[in-house]
Short mmCIF file of C-alpha atoms in Angstrom, two decimals:
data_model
loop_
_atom_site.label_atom_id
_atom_site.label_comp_id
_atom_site.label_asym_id
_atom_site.label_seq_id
_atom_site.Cartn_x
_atom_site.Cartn_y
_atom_site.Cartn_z
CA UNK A 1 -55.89 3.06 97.75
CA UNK A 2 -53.13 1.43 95.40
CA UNK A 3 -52.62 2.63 92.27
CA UNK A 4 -54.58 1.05 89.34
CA UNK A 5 -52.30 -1.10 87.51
CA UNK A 6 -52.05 -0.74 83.54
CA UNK A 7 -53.82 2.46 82.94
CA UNK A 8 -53.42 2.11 79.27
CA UNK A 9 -55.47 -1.15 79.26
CA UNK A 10 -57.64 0.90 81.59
CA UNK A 11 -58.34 3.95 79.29
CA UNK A 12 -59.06 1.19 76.64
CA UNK A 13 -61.67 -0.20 78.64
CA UNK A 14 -63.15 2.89 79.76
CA UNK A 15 -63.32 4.26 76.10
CA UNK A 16 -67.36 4.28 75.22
CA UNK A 17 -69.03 6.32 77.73
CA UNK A 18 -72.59 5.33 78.13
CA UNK A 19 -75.09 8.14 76.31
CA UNK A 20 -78.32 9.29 78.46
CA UNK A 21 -81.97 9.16 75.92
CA UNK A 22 -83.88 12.34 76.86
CA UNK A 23 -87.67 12.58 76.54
CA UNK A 24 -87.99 15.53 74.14
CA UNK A 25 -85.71 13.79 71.86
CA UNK A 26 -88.43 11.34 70.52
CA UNK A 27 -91.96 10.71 70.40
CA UNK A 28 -93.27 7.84 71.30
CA UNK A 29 -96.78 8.19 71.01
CA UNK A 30 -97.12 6.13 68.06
CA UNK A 31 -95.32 3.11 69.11
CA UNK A 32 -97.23 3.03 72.24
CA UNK A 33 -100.59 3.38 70.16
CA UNK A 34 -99.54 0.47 68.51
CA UNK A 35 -99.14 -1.35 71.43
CA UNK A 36 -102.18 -0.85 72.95
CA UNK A 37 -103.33 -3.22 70.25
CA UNK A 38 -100.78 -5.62 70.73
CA UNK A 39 -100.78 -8.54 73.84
CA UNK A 40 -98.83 -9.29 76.68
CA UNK A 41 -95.81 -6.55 77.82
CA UNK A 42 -96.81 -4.55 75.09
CA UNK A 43 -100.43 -4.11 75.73
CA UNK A 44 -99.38 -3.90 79.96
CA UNK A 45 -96.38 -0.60 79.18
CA UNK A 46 -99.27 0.96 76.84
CA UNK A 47 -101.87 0.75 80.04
CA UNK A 48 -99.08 1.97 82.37
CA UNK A 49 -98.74 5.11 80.01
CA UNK A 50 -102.36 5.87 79.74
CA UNK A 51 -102.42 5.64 83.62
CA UNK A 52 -99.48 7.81 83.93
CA UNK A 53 -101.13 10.32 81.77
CA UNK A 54 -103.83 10.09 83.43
CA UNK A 55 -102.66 10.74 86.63
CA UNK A 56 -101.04 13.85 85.02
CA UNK A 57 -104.41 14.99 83.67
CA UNK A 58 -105.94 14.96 87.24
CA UNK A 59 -105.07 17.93 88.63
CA UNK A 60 -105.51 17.05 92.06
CA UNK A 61 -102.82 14.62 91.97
CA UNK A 62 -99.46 14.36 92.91
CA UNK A 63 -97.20 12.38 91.27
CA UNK A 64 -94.17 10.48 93.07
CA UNK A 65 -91.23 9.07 91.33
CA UNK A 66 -89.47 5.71 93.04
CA UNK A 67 -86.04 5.02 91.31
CA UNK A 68 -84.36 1.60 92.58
CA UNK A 69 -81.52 -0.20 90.81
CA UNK A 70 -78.88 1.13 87.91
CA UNK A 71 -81.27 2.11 85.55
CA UNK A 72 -79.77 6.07 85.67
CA UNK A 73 -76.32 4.31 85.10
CA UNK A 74 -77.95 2.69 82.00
CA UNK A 75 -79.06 5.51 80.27
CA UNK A 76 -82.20 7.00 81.89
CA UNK A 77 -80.55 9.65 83.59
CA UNK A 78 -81.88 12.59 81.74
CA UNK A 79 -85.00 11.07 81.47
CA UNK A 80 -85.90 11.41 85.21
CA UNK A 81 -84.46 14.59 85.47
CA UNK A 82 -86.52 15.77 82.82
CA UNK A 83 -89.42 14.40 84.61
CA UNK A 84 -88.45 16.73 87.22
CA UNK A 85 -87.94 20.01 85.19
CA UNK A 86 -90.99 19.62 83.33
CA UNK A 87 -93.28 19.35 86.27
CA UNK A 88 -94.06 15.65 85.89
CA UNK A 89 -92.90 14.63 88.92
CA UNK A 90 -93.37 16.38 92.75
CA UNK A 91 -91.34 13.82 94.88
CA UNK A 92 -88.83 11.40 94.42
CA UNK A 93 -87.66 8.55 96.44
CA UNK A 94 -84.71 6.60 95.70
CA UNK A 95 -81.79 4.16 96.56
CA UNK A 96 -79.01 6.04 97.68
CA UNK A 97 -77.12 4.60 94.78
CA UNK A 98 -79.52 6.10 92.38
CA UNK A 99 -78.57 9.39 93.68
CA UNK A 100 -75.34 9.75 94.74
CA UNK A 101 -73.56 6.94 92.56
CA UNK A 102 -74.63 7.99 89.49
CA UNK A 103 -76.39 11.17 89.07
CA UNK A 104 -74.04 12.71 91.94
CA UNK A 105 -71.10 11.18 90.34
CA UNK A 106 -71.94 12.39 86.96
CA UNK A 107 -72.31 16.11 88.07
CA UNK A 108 -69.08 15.92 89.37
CA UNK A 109 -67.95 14.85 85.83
CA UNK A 110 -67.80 11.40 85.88
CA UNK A 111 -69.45 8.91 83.42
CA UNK A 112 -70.69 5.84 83.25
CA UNK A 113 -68.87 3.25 80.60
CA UNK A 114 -70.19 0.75 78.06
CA UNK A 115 -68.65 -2.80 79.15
CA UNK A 116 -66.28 -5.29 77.36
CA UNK A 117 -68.47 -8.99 78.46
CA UNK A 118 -64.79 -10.49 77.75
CA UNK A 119 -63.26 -8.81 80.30
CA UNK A 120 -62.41 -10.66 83.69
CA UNK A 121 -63.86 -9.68 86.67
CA UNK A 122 -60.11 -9.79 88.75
CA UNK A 123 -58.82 -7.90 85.90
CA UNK A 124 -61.20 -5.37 86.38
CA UNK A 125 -60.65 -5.41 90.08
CA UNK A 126 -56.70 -5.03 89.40
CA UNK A 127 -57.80 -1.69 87.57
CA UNK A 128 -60.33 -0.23 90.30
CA UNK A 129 -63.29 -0.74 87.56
CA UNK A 130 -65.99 -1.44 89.41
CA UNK A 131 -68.87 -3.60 86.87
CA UNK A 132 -72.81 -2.98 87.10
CA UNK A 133 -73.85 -5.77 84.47
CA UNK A 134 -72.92 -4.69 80.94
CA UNK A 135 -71.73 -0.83 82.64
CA UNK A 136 -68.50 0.21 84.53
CA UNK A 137 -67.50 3.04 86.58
CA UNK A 138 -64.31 4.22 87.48
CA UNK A 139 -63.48 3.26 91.11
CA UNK A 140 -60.81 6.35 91.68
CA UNK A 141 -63.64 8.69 90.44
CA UNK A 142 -66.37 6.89 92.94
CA UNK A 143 -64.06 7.24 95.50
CA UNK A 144 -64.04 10.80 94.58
CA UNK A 145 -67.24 11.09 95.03
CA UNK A 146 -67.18 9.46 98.35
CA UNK A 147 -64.86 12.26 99.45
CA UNK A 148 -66.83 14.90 98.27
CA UNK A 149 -69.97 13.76 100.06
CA UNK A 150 -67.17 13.96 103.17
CA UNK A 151 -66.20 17.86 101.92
CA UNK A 152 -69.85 18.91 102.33
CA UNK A 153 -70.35 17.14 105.82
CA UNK A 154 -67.40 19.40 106.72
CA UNK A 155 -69.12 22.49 105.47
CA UNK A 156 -72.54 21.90 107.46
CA UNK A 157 -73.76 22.08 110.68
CA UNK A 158 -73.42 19.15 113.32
CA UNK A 159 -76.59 18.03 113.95
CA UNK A 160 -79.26 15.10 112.28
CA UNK A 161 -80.34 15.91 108.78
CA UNK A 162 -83.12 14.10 107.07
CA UNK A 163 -81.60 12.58 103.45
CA UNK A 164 -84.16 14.70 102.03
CA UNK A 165 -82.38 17.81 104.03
CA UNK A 166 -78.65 16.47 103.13
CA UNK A 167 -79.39 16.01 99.23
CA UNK A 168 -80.78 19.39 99.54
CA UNK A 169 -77.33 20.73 100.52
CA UNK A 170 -75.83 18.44 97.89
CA UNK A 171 -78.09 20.68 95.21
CA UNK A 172 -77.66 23.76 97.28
CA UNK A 173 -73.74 22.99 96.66
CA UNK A 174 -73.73 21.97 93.13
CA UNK A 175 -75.83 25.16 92.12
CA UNK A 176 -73.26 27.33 93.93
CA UNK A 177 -70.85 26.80 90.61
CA UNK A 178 -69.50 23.46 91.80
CA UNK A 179 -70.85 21.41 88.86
CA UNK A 180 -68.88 20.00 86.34
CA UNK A 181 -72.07 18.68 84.58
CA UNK A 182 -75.10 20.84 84.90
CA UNK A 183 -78.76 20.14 85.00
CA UNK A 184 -78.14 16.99 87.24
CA UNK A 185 -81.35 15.31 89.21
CA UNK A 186 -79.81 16.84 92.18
CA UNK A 187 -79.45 20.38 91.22
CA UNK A 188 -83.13 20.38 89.17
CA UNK A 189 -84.79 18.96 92.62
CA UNK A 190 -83.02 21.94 94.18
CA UNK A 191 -84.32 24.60 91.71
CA UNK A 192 -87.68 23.13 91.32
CA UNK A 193 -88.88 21.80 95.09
CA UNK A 194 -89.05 18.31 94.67
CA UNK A 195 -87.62 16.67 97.85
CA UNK A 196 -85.97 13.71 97.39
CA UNK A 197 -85.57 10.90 99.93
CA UNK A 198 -83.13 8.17 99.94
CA UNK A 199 -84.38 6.49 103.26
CA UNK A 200 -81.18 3.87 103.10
CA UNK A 201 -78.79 6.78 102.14
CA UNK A 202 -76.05 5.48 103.89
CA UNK A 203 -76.17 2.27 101.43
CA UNK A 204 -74.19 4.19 99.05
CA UNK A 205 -70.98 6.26 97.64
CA UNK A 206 -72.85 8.98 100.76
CA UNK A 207 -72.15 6.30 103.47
CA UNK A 208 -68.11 6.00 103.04
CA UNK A 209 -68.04 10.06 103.01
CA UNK A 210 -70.27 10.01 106.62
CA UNK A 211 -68.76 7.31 108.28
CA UNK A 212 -65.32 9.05 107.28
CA UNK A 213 -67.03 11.95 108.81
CA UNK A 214 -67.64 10.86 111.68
CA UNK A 215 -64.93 8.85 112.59
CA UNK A 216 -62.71 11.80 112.23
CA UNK A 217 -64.70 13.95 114.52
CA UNK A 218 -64.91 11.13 116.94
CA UNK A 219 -61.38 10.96 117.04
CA UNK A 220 -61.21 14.67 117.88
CA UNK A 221 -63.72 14.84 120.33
CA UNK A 222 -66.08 16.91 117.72
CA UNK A 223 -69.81 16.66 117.35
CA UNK A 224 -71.00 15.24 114.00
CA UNK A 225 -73.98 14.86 111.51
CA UNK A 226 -75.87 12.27 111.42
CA UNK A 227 -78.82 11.05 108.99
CA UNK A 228 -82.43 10.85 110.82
CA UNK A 229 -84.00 8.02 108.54
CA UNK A 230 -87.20 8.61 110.82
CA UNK A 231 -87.53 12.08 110.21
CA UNK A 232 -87.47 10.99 106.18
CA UNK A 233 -90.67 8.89 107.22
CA UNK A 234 -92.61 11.65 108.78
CA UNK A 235 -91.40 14.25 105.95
CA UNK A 236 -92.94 11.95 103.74
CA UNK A 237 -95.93 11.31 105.29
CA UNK A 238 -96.51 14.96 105.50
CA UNK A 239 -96.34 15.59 102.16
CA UNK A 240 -99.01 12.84 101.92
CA UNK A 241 -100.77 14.38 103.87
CA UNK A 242 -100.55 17.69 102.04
CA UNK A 243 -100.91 16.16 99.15
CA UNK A 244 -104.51 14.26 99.37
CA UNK A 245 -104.78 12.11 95.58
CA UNK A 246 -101.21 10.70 94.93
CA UNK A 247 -99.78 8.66 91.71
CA UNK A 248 -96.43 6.93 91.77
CA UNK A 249 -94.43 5.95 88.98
CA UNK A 250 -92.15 3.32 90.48
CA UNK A 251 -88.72 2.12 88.54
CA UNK A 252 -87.79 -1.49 90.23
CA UNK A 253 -89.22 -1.89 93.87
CA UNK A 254 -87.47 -2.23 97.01
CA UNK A 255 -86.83 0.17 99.47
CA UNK A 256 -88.16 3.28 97.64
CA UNK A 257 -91.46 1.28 96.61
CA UNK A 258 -92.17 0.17 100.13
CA UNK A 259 -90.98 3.59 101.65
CA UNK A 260 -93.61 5.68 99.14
CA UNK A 261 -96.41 3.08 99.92
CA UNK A 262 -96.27 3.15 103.66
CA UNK A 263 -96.97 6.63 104.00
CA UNK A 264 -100.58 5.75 103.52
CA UNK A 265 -100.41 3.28 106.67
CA UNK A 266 -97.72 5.79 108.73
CA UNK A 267 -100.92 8.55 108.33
CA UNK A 268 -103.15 6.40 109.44
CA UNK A 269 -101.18 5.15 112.73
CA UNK A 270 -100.90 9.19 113.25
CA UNK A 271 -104.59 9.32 113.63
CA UNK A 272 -105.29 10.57 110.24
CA UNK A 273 -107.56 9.27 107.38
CA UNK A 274 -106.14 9.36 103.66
CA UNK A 275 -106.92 7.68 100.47
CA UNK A 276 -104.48 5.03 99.49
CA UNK A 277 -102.27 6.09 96.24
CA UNK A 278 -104.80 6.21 93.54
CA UNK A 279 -102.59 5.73 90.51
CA UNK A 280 -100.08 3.17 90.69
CA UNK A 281 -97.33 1.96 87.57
CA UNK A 282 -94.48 -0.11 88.76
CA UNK A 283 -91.67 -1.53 86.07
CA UNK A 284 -89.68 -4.99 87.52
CA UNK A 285 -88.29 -8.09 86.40
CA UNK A 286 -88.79 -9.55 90.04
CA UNK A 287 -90.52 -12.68 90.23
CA UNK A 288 -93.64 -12.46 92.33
CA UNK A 289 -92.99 -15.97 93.59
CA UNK A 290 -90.38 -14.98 95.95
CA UNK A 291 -92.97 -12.67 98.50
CA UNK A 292 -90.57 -10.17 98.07
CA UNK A 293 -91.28 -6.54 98.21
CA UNK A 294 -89.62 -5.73 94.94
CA UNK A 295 -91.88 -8.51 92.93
CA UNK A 296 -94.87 -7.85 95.72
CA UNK A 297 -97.88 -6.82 92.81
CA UNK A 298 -100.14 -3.45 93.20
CA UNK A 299 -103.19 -5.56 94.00
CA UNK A 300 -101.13 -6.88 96.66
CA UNK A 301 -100.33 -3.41 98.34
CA UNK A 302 -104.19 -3.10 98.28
CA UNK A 303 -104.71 -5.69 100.85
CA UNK A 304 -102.09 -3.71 103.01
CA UNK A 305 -104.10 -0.54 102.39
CA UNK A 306 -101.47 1.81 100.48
CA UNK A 307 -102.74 1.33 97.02
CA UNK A 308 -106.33 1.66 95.14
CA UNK A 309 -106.44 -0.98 92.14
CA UNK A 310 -108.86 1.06 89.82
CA UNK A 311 -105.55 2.21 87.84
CA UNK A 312 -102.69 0.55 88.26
CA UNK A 313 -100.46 -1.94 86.21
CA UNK A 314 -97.60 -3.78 86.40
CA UNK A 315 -94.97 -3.80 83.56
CA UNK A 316 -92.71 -7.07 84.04
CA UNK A 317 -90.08 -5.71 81.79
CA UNK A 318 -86.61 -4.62 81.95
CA UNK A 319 -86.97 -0.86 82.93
CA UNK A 320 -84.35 0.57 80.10
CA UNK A 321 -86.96 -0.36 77.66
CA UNK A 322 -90.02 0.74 78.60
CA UNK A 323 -89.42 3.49 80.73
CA UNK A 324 -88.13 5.63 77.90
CA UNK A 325 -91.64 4.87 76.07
CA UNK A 326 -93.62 5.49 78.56
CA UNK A 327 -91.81 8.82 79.46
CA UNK A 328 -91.65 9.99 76.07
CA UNK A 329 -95.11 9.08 75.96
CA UNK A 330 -96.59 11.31 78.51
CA UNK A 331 -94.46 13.65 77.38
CA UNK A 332 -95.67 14.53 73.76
CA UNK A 333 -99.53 14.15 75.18
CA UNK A 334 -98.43 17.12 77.15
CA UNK A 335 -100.37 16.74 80.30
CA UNK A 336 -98.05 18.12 82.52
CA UNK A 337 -98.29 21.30 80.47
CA UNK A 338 -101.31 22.51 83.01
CA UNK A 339 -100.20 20.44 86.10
CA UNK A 340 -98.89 23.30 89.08
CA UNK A 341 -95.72 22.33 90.68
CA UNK A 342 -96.05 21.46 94.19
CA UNK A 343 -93.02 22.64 95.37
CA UNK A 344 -93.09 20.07 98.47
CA UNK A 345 -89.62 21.02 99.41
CA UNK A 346 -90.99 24.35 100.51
CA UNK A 347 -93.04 22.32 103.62
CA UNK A 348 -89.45 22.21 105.33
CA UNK A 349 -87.72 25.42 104.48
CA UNK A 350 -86.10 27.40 107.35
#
């Protein structure tokens, strides 16, 4: 890696560091009151809260978060991991970006910076800034990151780990004193049982830190770990199975939407019968014109069998602002106060 050039200009750039919003820090009951007298968005995020409590009320459900794109970069960081450490959530699965890129990279000490539009992009290349929209994160800390994920291959066994087994070690590690920021996703999923899968892990800051991994143990003549993205499947799927009534809570679509939603059609091609996800809230800005997954409505997922459309609602909206309401929401109607954690992480201890 060459040295950054101008790392005054750099320091200038990298000056306002991006501040998280945590749920017990407002209340937005009333403004999502108001809303559900209101039309359009406004009346669609106040049905996706009500359906959120309500899937927190039922105490039969389980209730899966699906995190794709920057939105923990942007600010809802501590949101999700509150989520987590309040018992609103029993599963989460993510991009591997989501994880490692930014809530990894902030427990390591890292932050996430507010962006100068002005800037161009070469001269940010020229200064290893790497730009998510209106956000930038240091590339020499990222890369940092990159070789830690490398440190704590080194420290484990050789053998195929699900990512819901690796990011376990990742908590397992950061709870051992090793980080700088505390209270991370990561380490909360850890304390509390929530598994999280990232079933394209390797599409991240992770994937430079494995390959480097095993290229060096190629070289000399080692075994290595790998990541078993089937075995993240069939983890999954058992805790559907386990789990009976489900809710998601899904934050963009791709991968992690499509992942949560097929475990309804992966039990049923293992010979067993379960009910499709009863409570369903997604947030996007993708355009359902395109027959992509991301943009692919909840009514749609019915016809494929992995989603019931009594309660669920789509929220075309840019997930920064809404999914603090609707958090903060649930929240302050305290539902989650008499929910049990699962604790699905226990399924797979050794």
């Amino acid at each position: 890696m060459n040295a950054p050039a101008n790392s005054n200009r750099k320091a200038e750039l990298l000056a306002n560091t991006v501040e998280h919003v945590a749920i017990d820090q407002y209340d937005a009951r009333p403004i999502i009151d108001s809303m559900r007298k209101m039309s359009f968005t406004s009346r669609d995020t106040a049905r996706a809260a009500d359906i959120w409590s309500m899937s927190l009320e039922d105490g039969d459900c389980s209730t899966w978060l699906t995190l794709a794109g920057s939105t923990s970069a942007g600010g809802c960081m501590h949101i999700y991991r509150d989520m987590l450490k309040h018992g609103m959530i029993d599963v989460v699965v993510a991009t591997g970006a989501s994880i490692v890129d930014m809530d990894f990279f902030e427990a390591l000490g890292f932050k996430h910076y507010q962006a100068d539009s002005t800037v161009d992009d070469r001269e940010l290349r020229e200064m290893y800034i790497d730009r998510i929209y209106d956000t930038y994160i240091d590339e020499e800390e990222l890369q940092n990151c990159d070789g830690t994920i490398y440190e704590i291959c080194e420290l484990l066994e050789p053998r195929p780990y699900s990512s819901r087994e690796f990011i376990h070690e990742m908590g397992k590690w950061l709870a051992a004193g090793n980080a700088k920021k505390p209270d991370s996703l990561i380490e909360v999923a850890y304390r509390e049982g929530v598994p999280i899968f990232c079933p394209a892990f390797v599409d991240s800051s992770a994937g430079f830190g494995l390959v480097k991994h095993q290229v060096e143990r190629m070289k000399a003549g080692k075994p290595y770990l790998t990541i078993d993205a089937v075995a993240d499947f069939r983890e999954l799927t058992e805790i559907k199975l386990k789990a009976g009534a489900t809710g998601l809570f899904m934050v963009g679509g791709g991968v992690p939407k499509n992942f949560a939603q097929d475990t309804v059609v992966c039990a049923e091609i293992l010979g067993h019968e379960v009910d499709m996800h009863k409570y369903a809230v997604q947030i996007t800005v993708a355009d359902v014109r395109d027959g992509a997954c991301s943009s692919s409505t909840l009514k749609e997922a019915c016809s494929w069998g992995k989603v019931d459309v009594t309660w669920e609602q789509m929220v075309f909206a840019e997930a920064t602002t809404v999914v603090p309401l609707i958090a903060s929401d649930a929240f302050h109607r305290g539902a989650h106060k008499n929910r049990k954690k699962r604790r699905w992480a226990d399924l797979f201890a050794k």
